[in-house]
CSV table of C-alpha atoms and ligand atoms in Angstrom, one decimal:
chain,number,residue,atom,x,y,z
G,4,MET,CA,-68.3,24.1,-132.2
G,5,THR,CA,-69.4,25.9,-129.0
G,6,LEU,CA,-70.1,23.3,-126.4
G,7,PRO,CA,-73.6,23.5,-124.9
G,8,VAL,CA,-73.4,22.8,-121.1
G,9,GLY,CA,-76.0,21.9,-118.5
G,10,VAL,CA,-75.2,22.7,-114.8
G,11,LEU,CA,-76.6,21.0,-111.7
G,12,VAL,CA,-76.6,23.1,-108.5
G,13,SER,CA,-77.9,23.0,-105.0
G,14,GLY,CA,-76.9,26.2,-103.3
G,15,ARG,CA,-74.7,29.3,-103.6
G,16,GLY,CA,-73.6,28.7,-107.1
G,17,SER,CA,-70.1,30.3,-107.1
G,18,ASN,CA,-68.8,27.5,-109.4
G,19,LEU,CA,-71.8,28.1,-111.7
G,20,GLN,CA,-70.9,31.8,-111.7
G,21,ALA,CA,-67.3,31.0,-112.6
G,22,ILE,CA,-68.6,28.9,-115.6
G,23,LEU,CA,-71.0,31.7,-116.7
G,24,ASP,CA,-68.2,34.3,-116.5
G,25,ALA,CA,-65.8,32.1,-118.5
G,26,CYS,CA,-68.5,31.5,-121.1
G,27,GLY,CA,-68.9,35.3,-121.5
G,28,GLN,CA,-72.4,35.0,-119.9
G,29,GLY,CA,-71.4,36.9,-116.7
G,30,PRO,CA,-72.4,40.5,-115.8
G,31,ALA,CA,-69.3,41.9,-117.4
G,32,GLY,CA,-70.0,40.1,-120.7
G,33,GLY,CA,-66.9,40.2,-122.8
G,34,PRO,CA,-65.3,37.4,-124.9
G,35,ALA,CA,-65.6,33.8,-123.7
G,36,ARG,CA,-62.5,32.2,-122.3
G,37,VAL,CA,-63.9,28.8,-123.1
G,38,ASP,CA,-65.8,27.9,-126.3
G,39,ALA,CA,-68.9,26.8,-124.3
G,40,ARG,CA,-72.3,28.1,-123.3
G,41,VAL,CA,-74.5,27.3,-120.4
G,42,VAL,CA,-77.9,26.3,-121.8
G,43,TYR,CA,-79.6,25.0,-118.7
G,44,VAL,CA,-79.3,25.1,-114.9
G,45,ALA,CA,-81.1,22.6,-112.8
G,46,SER,CA,-81.4,22.6,-109.0
G,47,ASN,CA,-82.6,20.0,-106.5
G,48,ARG,CA,-83.6,22.8,-104.2
G,49,ALA,CA,-85.9,25.8,-104.8
G,50,GLY,CA,-85.1,29.4,-104.1
G,51,VAL,CA,-81.3,29.0,-104.0
G,52,GLU,CA,-78.8,31.7,-105.0
G,53,ALA,CA,-77.5,29.6,-107.9
G,54,LEU,CA,-80.9,29.8,-109.6
G,55,GLU,CA,-80.8,33.6,-109.2
G,56,ARG,CA,-77.4,33.6,-110.9
G,57,ALA,CA,-78.9,31.6,-113.8
G,58,ALA,CA,-81.8,34.1,-114.0
G,59,ARG,CA,-79.5,37.1,-114.1
G,60,ALA,CA,-77.5,35.5,-116.9
G,61,GLY,CA,-80.7,34.8,-118.9
G,62,VAL,CA,-80.2,31.1,-118.8
G,63,ALA,CA,-83.2,28.6,-118.6
G,64,HIS,CA,-83.4,27.1,-115.2
G,65,ALA,CA,-85.7,25.2,-112.8
G,66,ALA,CA,-85.9,23.5,-109.5
G,67,PHE,CA,-86.7,19.7,-109.4
G,68,THR,CA,-87.4,19.0,-105.8
G,69,VAL,CA,-88.2,15.6,-104.2
G,70,GLN,CA,-91.2,17.3,-102.5
G,71,ASP,CA,-92.7,18.3,-105.8
G,72,ARG,CA,-91.9,15.2,-107.8
G,73,GLY,CA,-92.4,12.5,-105.1
G,74,SER,CA,-89.1,10.7,-105.3
G,75,ARG,CA,-85.4,11.4,-106.0
G,76,ALA,CA,-85.6,9.0,-109.1
G,77,VAL,CA,-88.5,11.0,-110.6
G,78,ALA,CA,-86.9,14.4,-109.8
G,79,GLN,CA,-83.6,13.3,-111.3
G,80,ALA,CA,-85.1,11.8,-114.4
G,81,ALA,CA,-87.0,15.1,-115.0
G,82,MET,CA,-83.8,17.0,-114.5
G,83,ALA,CA,-82.0,14.9,-117.1
G,84,ASP,CA,-84.8,15.2,-119.6
G,85,ALA,CA,-84.7,19.0,-119.3
G,86,ILE,CA,-80.9,19.0,-119.8
G,87,VAL,CA,-81.2,16.8,-122.9
G,88,ARG,CA,-84.1,18.9,-124.3
G,89,ALA,CA,-81.9,22.0,-123.8
G,90,GLY,CA,-79.3,20.4,-126.1
G,91,ALA,CA,-76.5,20.1,-123.5
G,92,ARG,CA,-73.5,17.9,-124.6
G,93,LEU,CA,-71.9,18.0,-121.1
G,94,VAL,CA,-73.3,18.2,-117.6
G,95,VAL,CA,-71.4,19.9,-114.8
G,96,HIS,CA,-72.3,19.1,-111.2
G,97,ALA,CA,-71.2,22.3,-109.5
G,98,GLY,CA,-72.0,22.1,-105.8
G,99,PHE,CA,-74.8,19.5,-106.4
G,100,ASP,CA,-75.4,17.6,-103.2
G,101,HIS,CA,-77.5,14.5,-104.1
G,102,ILE,CA,-76.2,11.2,-105.3
G,103,LEU,CA,-77.5,10.6,-108.8
G,104,GLY,CA,-79.2,7.3,-109.5
G,105,PRO,CA,-79.4,5.1,-112.7
G,106,GLU,CA,-82.6,6.8,-114.0
G,107,TYR,CA,-80.7,10.1,-114.4
G,108,PHE,CA,-77.9,8.5,-116.3
G,109,VAL,CA,-80.2,6.5,-118.6
G,110,ARG,CA,-82.0,9.7,-119.5
G,111,LEU,CA,-78.7,11.5,-120.1
G,112,GLY,CA,-77.6,8.8,-122.6
G,113,ASP,CA,-74.2,9.6,-124.0
G,114,ILE,CA,-73.8,13.0,-122.4
G,115,PRO,CA,-70.8,13.0,-120.0
G,116,ALA,CA,-71.2,14.3,-116.5
G,117,ILE,CA,-68.4,15.8,-114.4
G,118,ASN,CA,-68.3,17.0,-110.7
G,119,VAL,CA,-66.1,19.4,-108.8
G,120,HIS,CA,-64.9,18.2,-105.3
G,121,PRO,CA,-62.9,20.4,-102.8
G,122,ALA,CA,-60.0,18.0,-102.1
G,123,LEU,CA,-57.4,15.9,-103.9
G,124,LEU,CA,-59.4,12.8,-104.8
G,125,PRO,CA,-59.2,9.9,-104.1
G,126,LEU,CA,-58.2,11.4,-100.7
G,127,PHE,CA,-61.0,13.0,-98.6
G,128,GLY,CA,-63.9,11.8,-100.8
G,129,GLY,CA,-66.8,9.4,-100.6
G,130,ARG,CA,-70.2,9.4,-98.8
G,131,GLY,CA,-70.6,12.1,-96.2
G,132,MET,CA,-67.5,13.9,-97.3
G,133,HIS,CA,-68.9,17.2,-98.4
G,134,GLY,CA,-68.8,20.9,-97.5
G,135,ALA,CA,-66.9,21.8,-94.3
G,136,ARG,CA,-66.4,18.1,-93.4
G,137,VAL,CA,-63.9,17.7,-96.2
G,138,HIS,CA,-61.7,20.6,-95.0
G,139,GLU,CA,-62.1,19.4,-91.3
G,140,ALA,CA,-60.8,16.0,-92.3
G,141,VAL,CA,-57.9,17.5,-94.3
G,142,LEU,CA,-56.9,19.7,-91.3
G,143,ALA,CA,-57.3,16.8,-88.8
G,144,SER,CA,-55.1,14.5,-91.0
G,145,GLY,CA,-52.1,16.9,-90.9
G,146,ALA,CA,-51.9,16.9,-94.7
G,147,THR,CA,-49.7,19.7,-96.0
G,148,GLU,CA,-51.6,20.1,-99.3
G,149,SER,CA,-55.2,19.9,-100.5
G,150,GLY,CA,-56.9,21.1,-103.7
G,151,ALA,CA,-59.7,20.8,-106.1
G,152,THR,CA,-60.6,17.8,-108.3
G,153,VAL,CA,-62.9,17.6,-111.3
G,154,HIS,CA,-63.9,14.0,-112.1
G,155,ARG,CA,-66.3,12.0,-114.2
G,156,VAL,CA,-69.5,11.0,-112.4
G,157,HIS,CA,-71.1,7.5,-112.7
G,158,PRO,CA,-74.3,6.1,-111.3
G,159,GLU,CA,-74.6,5.5,-107.5
G,160,THR,CA,-70.9,6.3,-106.9
G,161,VAL,CA,-69.5,9.2,-104.8
G,162,ASP,CA,-66.3,10.9,-105.9
G,163,LEU,CA,-65.0,7.8,-107.7
G,164,GLY,CA,-64.9,8.7,-111.4
G,165,GLU,CA,-61.8,9.3,-113.5
G,166,VAL,CA,-60.0,12.6,-112.7
G,167,VAL,CA,-60.3,15.2,-115.4
G,168,VAL,CA,-58.4,18.1,-113.7
G,169,GLN,CA,-56.7,18.5,-110.4
G,170,ARG,CA,-55.3,21.7,-108.9
G,171,ARG,CA,-53.3,21.8,-105.6
G,172,VAL,CA,-53.0,24.3,-102.8
G,173,PRO,CA,-50.8,24.3,-99.6
G,174,VAL,CA,-52.4,23.7,-96.2
G,175,LEU,CA,-50.9,26.4,-94.0
G,176,PRO,CA,-50.1,25.9,-90.3
G,177,ASP,CA,-52.6,28.5,-89.1
G,178,ASP,CA,-55.4,27.4,-91.5
G,179,ASP,CA,-59.0,26.8,-90.2
G,180,VAL,CA,-61.9,25.4,-92.3
G,181,GLU,CA,-62.8,28.8,-93.6
G,182,THR,CA,-59.4,29.9,-94.8
G,183,LEU,CA,-58.7,26.5,-96.4
G,184,ALA,CA,-62.1,26.3,-98.0
G,185,ALA,CA,-61.6,29.8,-99.5
G,186,ARG,CA,-58.2,28.9,-100.9
G,187,VAL,CA,-59.6,25.6,-102.4
G,188,LEU,CA,-62.7,27.4,-103.8
G,189,GLU,CA,-60.5,29.7,-105.9
G,190,GLN,CA,-58.9,26.6,-107.5
G,191,GLU,CA,-62.3,24.9,-108.0
G,192,HIS,CA,-63.4,27.9,-110.1
G,193,LEU,CA,-60.3,27.5,-112.3
G,194,ALA,CA,-60.4,23.7,-112.4
G,195,ILE,CA,-64.1,23.6,-113.5
G,196,VAL,CA,-63.5,25.9,-116.5
G,197,ASP,CA,-60.3,24.0,-117.4
G,198,ALA,CA,-62.3,20.7,-117.3
G,199,ILE,CA,-65.0,22.1,-119.5
G,200,ARG,CA,-62.4,23.2,-122.0
G,201,ARG,CA,-61.3,19.6,-122.3
G,202,PHE,CA,-64.7,18.6,-123.6
G,203,VAL,CA,-64.9,21.2,-126.3
G,204,PRO,CA,-64.9,19.4,-129.6
G,205,VAL,CA,-61.7,20.0,-131.6
G,206,GLU,CA,-62.5,21.2,-135.1
G,207,THR,CA,-60.3,19.7,-137.7
G,208,PRO,CA,-60.0,21.3,-141.1
G,209,ALA,CA,-61.8,19.3,-143.9
J,10,GRF,C1,-67.9,23.7,-103.5
J,10,GRF,O1,-66.9,23.7,-102.5
J,10,GRF,C2,-68.0,22.3,-104.1
J,10,GRF,O2,-66.8,21.7,-104.4
J,10,GRF,C3,-68.8,21.6,-103.1
J,10,GRF,O3,-69.7,22.5,-102.6
J,10,GRF,C4,-69.3,23.8,-102.8
J,10,GRF,C5,-70.3,24.5,-103.7
J,10,GRF,O4,-70.0,25.8,-103.9
J,10,GRF,N1,-69.3,20.4,-103.6
J,10,GRF,P1,-70.9,26.7,-104.9
J,10,GRF,O5,-72.3,26.3,-104.7
J,10,GRF,O6,-70.4,26.4,-106.3
J,10,GRF,O7,-70.6,28.1,-104.5
């Protein structure tokens, strides 16, 4: 069975694009590399590139902003309701930058949620550890490797869920935040698709 997927975004949406491409919903079309389909894209910010990517792919999408909805809890509950209504059986947080509260998870019910993080969790994760800060911390630590982690998401936690997929990259002596982030991002795009594949139901012959 093709897995219907909802995606949460906040900005650029390159991970969303990797998912769309792998599902055969990218500009080049072609056969899907994973038996999944993006059925809804929700953003906590309006006017972001990720929503344009959803529009180009013909995927239903909307922004659920705190300004419009009055609070994070209300915005997140509405986001979850839209994802459920769209029929998603997995939610992927792909560059989503708010911590999700209990209302969101109550509305999602039994739909699992996964997130992609640009480091080898549990190293370099947790509150405040996002974007360039992650790579700055990796470089400052003198670590010789970093990578991408896809993990389960649970209420009010940051980067603590069970690891689903991890891909490693070397940290090179002349790396700066930009070069390291670019190397890790390539692996995020592979890891997120690999992780989705693991949630595709296995069909067993009757
Ligand atoms: C990625 O590095 C992701 O791991 C982090 O934010 C970035 C989002 O990139 N949480 P994009 O929006 O998917 O291009």
